[in-house]
Amino acid sequence: MTNISQPLIEWYSRNKRDLPWRETKKPYNIWVSEIILQQTRVNQGIDYYYRFIKKYPDLKSLASTHIDELLKVWQGLGYYSRARNMHHTAQYLVNKNKGVFYSNYDDLIKLKGIGDYTASAIASISFNQATPVLDGNVYRVIARVYGIAESTQVKSGINKFKEILNKLIAHKNPGDFNQAIMEFGALQCVPKNPDCENCIIKSVCFAYNKGLISDLPVKKQKVKQKVRYFNYLHIIYNDNTFIEKRTEKDIWNSLYQFPLIETKKEYSLIELQKNKDWLQIFETLNLNIEKEVFTKKHILSHQVLVACFYKIRIIQTTDFLINNYQSIPLAKLDIYSIPRLIEEYLEHINK
DNA sequence: GAACCGTGGGC
DNA sequence: TGCCCAAGGTT
């Protein structure tokens, strides 16, 4: 087995991008960057990293913030459990570890929101531990170079990749090796149409020499998307509107939204007005519903939301609204963390 | 271990 | 347009 460690580290030193989290090895900063970058492209994460570090420069400041304020910083990034877990972990470390970050893989992986990848990344970059990372980039590079057709969706596959990585990782600078192979996967050994002719390790690459670049790595089976129908009620009462915090074990947990009526199929306004949830909310109120509605097909990783927004003016409120929703001034809406879908609705009506 | 959790860019 | 997929983790 040809060891590609040294060529990759040299390639990295010449080609690495200038990224803000590469200016430090402080475990807090590395942690923040690694969580932000989970399933997220670098370009999407950079601004979030700057804002996050500026507002929360250390564990203490993060631990003492309110989760709603943190989620507002996270708004638009997706996978909001990442922010909730970070908040929990910051408070845990401040309360139980004097605000000092854990400094080795075995301790790091015990923390909420930190799995094998993130524990390995922090341990190697911040503490020089030889713990190889296995992310989507590494999976692709190793599968192609060494011709591994096993999937990381099963434990045996993960072990196979880890075994190879443990032989490759540079013990002198494991953090550089980990970042090098990830950067190589992100810039050179890309998923589609990689520029193999200009690759420094093409001569030892199994997939290149066998013409199997498009067959490796073995692709994950894609999940089918469930379709849901969301009818949002943007209710205006004087200068107030009604919102609620999502608390179910579902999408957008802990984010805010307008009163929602979810239906089994697409409903017209006429049909919706006969719905029992609608009748419960409005009782026998006189409604002034604006003609223009906003519709959007919102795509999530596992769901398609067919959304319809109605702007409804009322001159009198109902017990149900008061008891089940927060009434807030219209102008205060933007301090709450809301899903991208609702943000798009607000952008639409404010045009 | 399969299902679930967001969003946006590229083609 | 629809599909892929991106520095994953939890349940």
JSON list of N, CA and C in Angstrom, two decimals, chain A residues 6-42:
[
{"chain": "A", "resi": 6, "resn": "GLN", "atom": "N", "xyz": [2.59, 11.90, 2.99]},
{"chain": "A", "resi": 6, "resn": "GLN", "atom": "CA", "xyz": [3.53, 13.00, 2.74]},
{"chain": "A", "resi": 6, "resn": "GLN", "atom": "C", "xyz": [3.15, 13.84, 1.53]},
{"chain": "A", "resi": 7, "resn": "PRO", "atom": "N", "xyz": [2.82, 13.19, 0.38]},
{"chain": "A", "resi": 7, "resn": "PRO", "atom": "CA", "xyz": [2.38, 13.99, -0.77]},
{"chain": "A", "resi": 7, "resn": "PRO", "atom": "C", "xyz": [1.17, 14.87, -0.45]},
{"chain": "A", "resi": 8, "resn": "LEU", "atom": "N", "xyz": [0.24, 14.34, 0.32]},
{"chain": "A", "resi": 8, "resn": "LEU", "atom": "CA", "xyz": [-0.95, 15.13, 0.65]},
{"chain": "A", "resi": 8, "resn": "LEU", "atom": "C", "xyz": [-0.60, 16.33, 1.53]},
{"chain": "A", "resi": 9, "resn": "ILE", "atom": "N", "xyz": [0.28, 16.11, 2.50]},
{"chain": "A", "resi": 9, "resn": "ILE", "atom": "CA", "xyz": [0.66, 17.21, 3.40]},
{"chain": "A", "resi": 9, "resn": "ILE", "atom": "C", "xyz": [1.41, 18.29, 2.62]},
{"chain": "A", "resi": 10, "resn": "GLU", "atom": "N", "xyz": [2.24, 17.89, 1.69]},
{"chain": "A", "resi": 10, "resn": "GLU", "atom": "CA", "xyz": [2.94, 18.88, 0.87]},
{"chain": "A", "resi": 10, "resn": "GLU", "atom": "C", "xyz": [1.97, 19.62, -0.05]},
{"chain": "A", "resi": 11, "resn": "TRP", "atom": "N", "xyz": [1.05, 18.86, -0.62]},
{"chain": "A", "resi": 11, "resn": "TRP", "atom": "CA", "xyz": [0.02, 19.49, -1.47]},
{"chain": "A", "resi": 11, "resn": "TRP", "atom": "C", "xyz": [-0.78, 20.50, -0.65]},
{"chain": "A", "resi": 12, "resn": "TYR", "atom": "N", "xyz": [-1.08, 20.12, 0.57]},
{"chain": "A", "resi": 12, "resn": "TYR", "atom": "CA", "xyz": [-1.86, 20.97, 1.46]},
{"chain": "A", "resi": 12, "resn": "TYR", "atom": "C", "xyz": [-1.13, 22.28, 1.76]},
{"chain": "A", "resi": 13, "resn": "SER", "atom": "N", "xyz": [0.15, 22.18, 2.02]},
{"chain": "A", "resi": 13, "resn": "SER", "atom": "CA", "xyz": [0.90, 23.39, 2.37]},
{"chain": "A", "resi": 13, "resn": "SER", "atom": "C", "xyz": [0.93, 24.37, 1.20]},
{"chain": "A", "resi": 14, "resn": "ARG", "atom": "N", "xyz": [0.81, 23.87, -0.01]},
{"chain": "A", "resi": 14, "resn": "ARG", "atom": "CA", "xyz": [0.81, 24.76, -1.18]},
{"chain": "A", "resi": 14, "resn": "ARG", "atom": "C", "xyz": [-0.58, 25.25, -1.56]},
{"chain": "A", "resi": 15, "resn": "ASN", "atom": "N", "xyz": [-1.60, 24.42, -1.28]},
{"chain": "A", "resi": 15, "resn": "ASN", "atom": "CA", "xyz": [-2.93, 24.71, -1.84]},
{"chain": "A", "resi": 15, "resn": "ASN", "atom": "C", "xyz": [-4.02, 25.04, -0.83]},
{"chain": "A", "resi": 16, "resn": "LYS", "atom": "N", "xyz": [-3.71, 25.01, 0.43]},
{"chain": "A", "resi": 16, "resn": "LYS", "atom": "CA", "xyz": [-4.78, 25.19, 1.41]},
{"chain": "A", "resi": 16, "resn": "LYS", "atom": "C", "xyz": [-5.39, 26.58, 1.34]},
{"chain": "A", "resi": 17, "resn": "ARG", "atom": "N", "xyz": [-6.69, 26.60, 1.59]},
{"chain": "A", "resi": 17, "resn": "ARG", "atom": "CA", "xyz": [-7.41, 27.87, 1.58]},
{"chain": "A", "resi": 17, "resn": "ARG", "atom": "C", "xyz": [-7.11, 28.64, 2.86]},
{"chain": "A", "resi": 18, "resn": "ASP", "atom": "N", "xyz": [-7.23, 29.95, 2.72]},
{"chain": "A", "resi": 18, "resn": "ASP", "atom": "CA", "xyz": [-7.03, 30.82, 3.86]},
{"chain": "A", "resi": 18, "resn": "ASP", "atom": "C", "xyz": [-8.36, 30.93, 4.60]},
{"chain": "A", "resi": 19, "resn": "LEU", "atom": "N", "xyz": [-8.52, 30.16, 5.66]},
{"chain": "A", "resi": 19, "resn": "LEU", "atom": "CA", "xyz": [-9.80, 30.13, 6.37]},
{"chain": "A", "resi": 19, "resn": "LEU", "atom": "C", "xyz": [-9.63, 30.61, 7.81]},
{"chain": "A", "resi": 20, "resn": "PRO", "atom": "N", "xyz": [-10.64, 31.31, 8.32]},
{"chain": "A", "resi": 20, "resn": "PRO", "atom": "CA", "xyz": [-10.47, 31.98, 9.63]},
{"chain": "A", "resi": 20, "resn": "PRO", "atom": "C", "xyz": [-10.11, 31.02, 10.77]},
{"chain": "A", "resi": 21, "resn": "TRP", "atom": "N", "xyz": [-10.67, 29.82, 10.76]},
{"chain": "A", "resi": 21, "resn": "TRP", "atom": "CA", "xyz": [-10.39, 28.90, 11.87]},
{"chain": "A", "resi": 21, "resn": "TRP", "atom": "C", "xyz": [-9.01, 28.27, 11.74]},
{"chain": "A", "resi": 22, "resn": "ARG", "atom": "N", "xyz": [-8.30, 28.57, 10.65]},
{"chain": "A", "resi": 22, "resn": "ARG", "atom": "CA", "xyz": [-6.95, 28.03, 10.52]},
{"chain": "A", "resi": 22, "resn": "ARG", "atom": "C", "xyz": [-5.92, 28.97, 11.12]},
{"chain": "A", "resi": 23, "resn": "GLU", "atom": "N", "xyz": [-6.40, 30.07, 11.69]},
{"chain": "A", "resi": 23, "resn": "GLU", "atom": "CA", "xyz": [-5.47, 31.02, 12.32]},
{"chain": "A", "resi": 23, "resn": "GLU", "atom": "C", "xyz": [-5.22, 30.69, 13.78]},
{"chain": "A", "resi": 24, "resn": "THR", "atom": "N", "xyz": [-5.89, 29.66, 14.28]},
{"chain": "A", "resi": 24, "resn": "THR", "atom": "CA", "xyz": [-5.75, 29.32, 15.69]},
{"chain": "A", "resi": 24, "resn": "THR", "atom": "C", "xyz": [-5.84, 27.81, 15.89]},
{"chain": "A", "resi": 25, "resn": "LYS", "atom": "N", "xyz": [-5.39, 27.35, 17.03]},
{"chain": "A", "resi": 25, "resn": "LYS", "atom": "CA", "xyz": [-5.57, 25.95, 17.41]},
{"chain": "A", "resi": 25, "resn": "LYS", "atom": "C", "xyz": [-6.36, 25.84, 18.71]},
{"chain": "A", "resi": 26, "resn": "LYS", "atom": "N", "xyz": [-6.90, 26.96, 19.15]},
{"chain": "A", "resi": 26, "resn": "LYS", "atom": "CA", "xyz": [-7.68, 26.92, 20.39]},
{"chain": "A", "resi": 26, "resn": "LYS", "atom": "C", "xyz": [-8.86, 25.95, 20.23]},
{"chain": "A", "resi": 27, "resn": "PRO", "atom": "N", "xyz": [-8.98, 25.02, 21.17]},
{"chain": "A", "resi": 27, "resn": "PRO", "atom": "CA", "xyz": [-10.01, 23.98, 21.01]},
{"chain": "A", "resi": 27, "resn": "PRO", "atom": "C", "xyz": [-11.42, 24.56, 20.88]},
{"chain": "A", "resi": 28, "resn": "TYR", "atom": "N", "xyz": [-11.68, 25.67, 21.57]},
{"chain": "A", "resi": 28, "resn": "TYR", "atom": "CA", "xyz": [-13.00, 26.28, 21.46]},
{"chain": "A", "resi": 28, "resn": "TYR", "atom": "C", "xyz": [-13.29, 26.70, 20.02]},
{"chain": "A", "resi": 29, "resn": "ASN", "atom": "N", "xyz": [-12.33, 27.38, 19.42]},
{"chain": "A", "resi": 29, "resn": "ASN", "atom": "CA", "xyz": [-12.53, 27.84, 18.04]},
{"chain": "A", "resi": 29, "resn": "ASN", "atom": "C", "xyz": [-12.62, 26.67, 17.06]},
{"chain": "A", "resi": 30, "resn": "ILE", "atom": "N", "xyz": [-11.76, 25.67, 17.27]},
{"chain": "A", "resi": 30, "resn": "ILE", "atom": "CA", "xyz": [-11.80, 24.51, 16.39]},
{"chain": "A", "resi": 30, "resn": "ILE", "atom": "C", "xyz": [-13.14, 23.80, 16.52]},
{"chain": "A", "resi": 31, "resn": "TRP", "atom": "N", "xyz": [-13.59, 23.68, 17.75]},
{"chain": "A", "resi": 31, "resn": "TRP", "atom": "CA", "xyz": [-14.91, 23.06, 18.01]},
{"chain": "A", "resi": 31, "resn": "TRP", "atom": "C", "xyz": [-16.01, 23.81, 17.27]},
{"chain": "A", "resi": 32, "resn": "VAL", "atom": "N", "xyz": [-16.06, 25.13, 17.43]},
{"chain": "A", "resi": 32, "resn": "VAL", "atom": "CA", "xyz": [-17.09, 25.93, 16.77]},
{"chain": "A", "resi": 32, "resn": "VAL", "atom": "C", "xyz": [-17.03, 25.71, 15.25]},
{"chain": "A", "resi": 33, "resn": "SER", "atom": "N", "xyz": [-15.84, 25.75, 14.70]},
{"chain": "A", "resi": 33, "resn": "SER", "atom": "CA", "xyz": [-15.73, 25.60, 13.24]},
{"chain": "A", "resi": 33, "resn": "SER", "atom": "C", "xyz": [-16.16, 24.20, 12.80]},
{"chain": "A", "resi": 34, "resn": "GLU", "atom": "N", "xyz": [-15.78, 23.19, 13.56]},
{"chain": "A", "resi": 34, "resn": "GLU", "atom": "CA", "xyz": [-16.13, 21.82, 13.16]},
{"chain": "A", "resi": 34, "resn": "GLU", "atom": "C", "xyz": [-17.63, 21.57, 13.24]},
{"chain": "A", "resi": 35, "resn": "ILE", "atom": "N", "xyz": [-18.28, 22.12, 14.25]},
{"chain": "A", "resi": 35, "resn": "ILE", "atom": "CA", "xyz": [-19.73, 21.93, 14.35]},
{"chain": "A", "resi": 35, "resn": "ILE", "atom": "C", "xyz": [-20.43, 22.67, 13.21]},
{"chain": "A", "resi": 36, "resn": "ILE", "atom": "N", "xyz": [-20.00, 23.90, 12.95]},
{"chain": "A", "resi": 36, "resn": "ILE", "atom": "CA", "xyz": [-20.61, 24.66, 11.85]},
{"chain": "A", "resi": 36, "resn": "ILE", "atom": "C", "xyz": [-20.45, 23.93, 10.53]},
{"chain": "A", "resi": 37, "resn": "LEU", "atom": "N", "xyz": [-19.29, 23.30, 10.34]},
{"chain": "A", "resi": 37, "resn": "LEU", "atom": "CA", "xyz": [-19.01, 22.69, 9.05]},
{"chain": "A", "resi": 37, "resn": "LEU", "atom": "C", "xyz": [-19.61, 21.29, 8.87]},
{"chain": "A", "resi": 38, "resn": "GLN", "atom": "N", "xyz": [-20.27, 20.78, 9.90]},
{"chain": "A", "resi": 38, "resn": "GLN", "atom": "CA", "xyz": [-20.92, 19.48, 9.73]},
{"chain": "A", "resi": 38, "resn": "GLN", "atom": "C", "xyz": [-21.99, 19.57, 8.64]},
{"chain": "A", "resi": 39, "resn": "GLN", "atom": "N", "xyz": [-21.83, 18.78, 7.60]},
{"chain": "A", "resi": 39, "resn": "GLN", "atom": "CA", "xyz": [-22.80, 18.73, 6.49]},
{"chain": "A", "resi": 39, "resn": "GLN", "atom": "C", "xyz": [-23.05, 20.10, 5.89]},
{"chain": "A", "resi": 40, "resn": "THR", "atom": "N", "xyz": [-22.05, 20.95, 5.96]},
{"chain": "A", "resi": 40, "resn": "THR", "atom": "CA", "xyz": [-22.21, 22.34, 5.52]},
{"chain": "A", "resi": 40, "resn": "THR", "atom": "C", "xyz": [-20.98, 22.75, 4.73]},
{"chain": "A", "resi": 41, "resn": "ARG", "atom": "N", "xyz": [-21.18, 23.44, 3.63]},
{"chain": "A", "resi": 41, "resn": "ARG", "atom": "CA", "xyz": [-20.06, 23.86, 2.81]},
{"chain": "A", "resi": 41, "resn": "ARG", "atom": "C", "xyz": [-19.31, 25.02, 3.47]},
{"chain": "A", "resi": 42, "resn": "VAL", "atom": "N", "xyz": [-18.01, 25.03, 3.22]},
{"chain": "A", "resi": 42, "resn": "VAL", "atom": "CA", "xyz": [-17.15, 26.05, 3.80]},
{"chain": "A", "resi": 42, "resn": "VAL", "atom": "C", "xyz": [-17.68, 27.45, 3.51]}
]
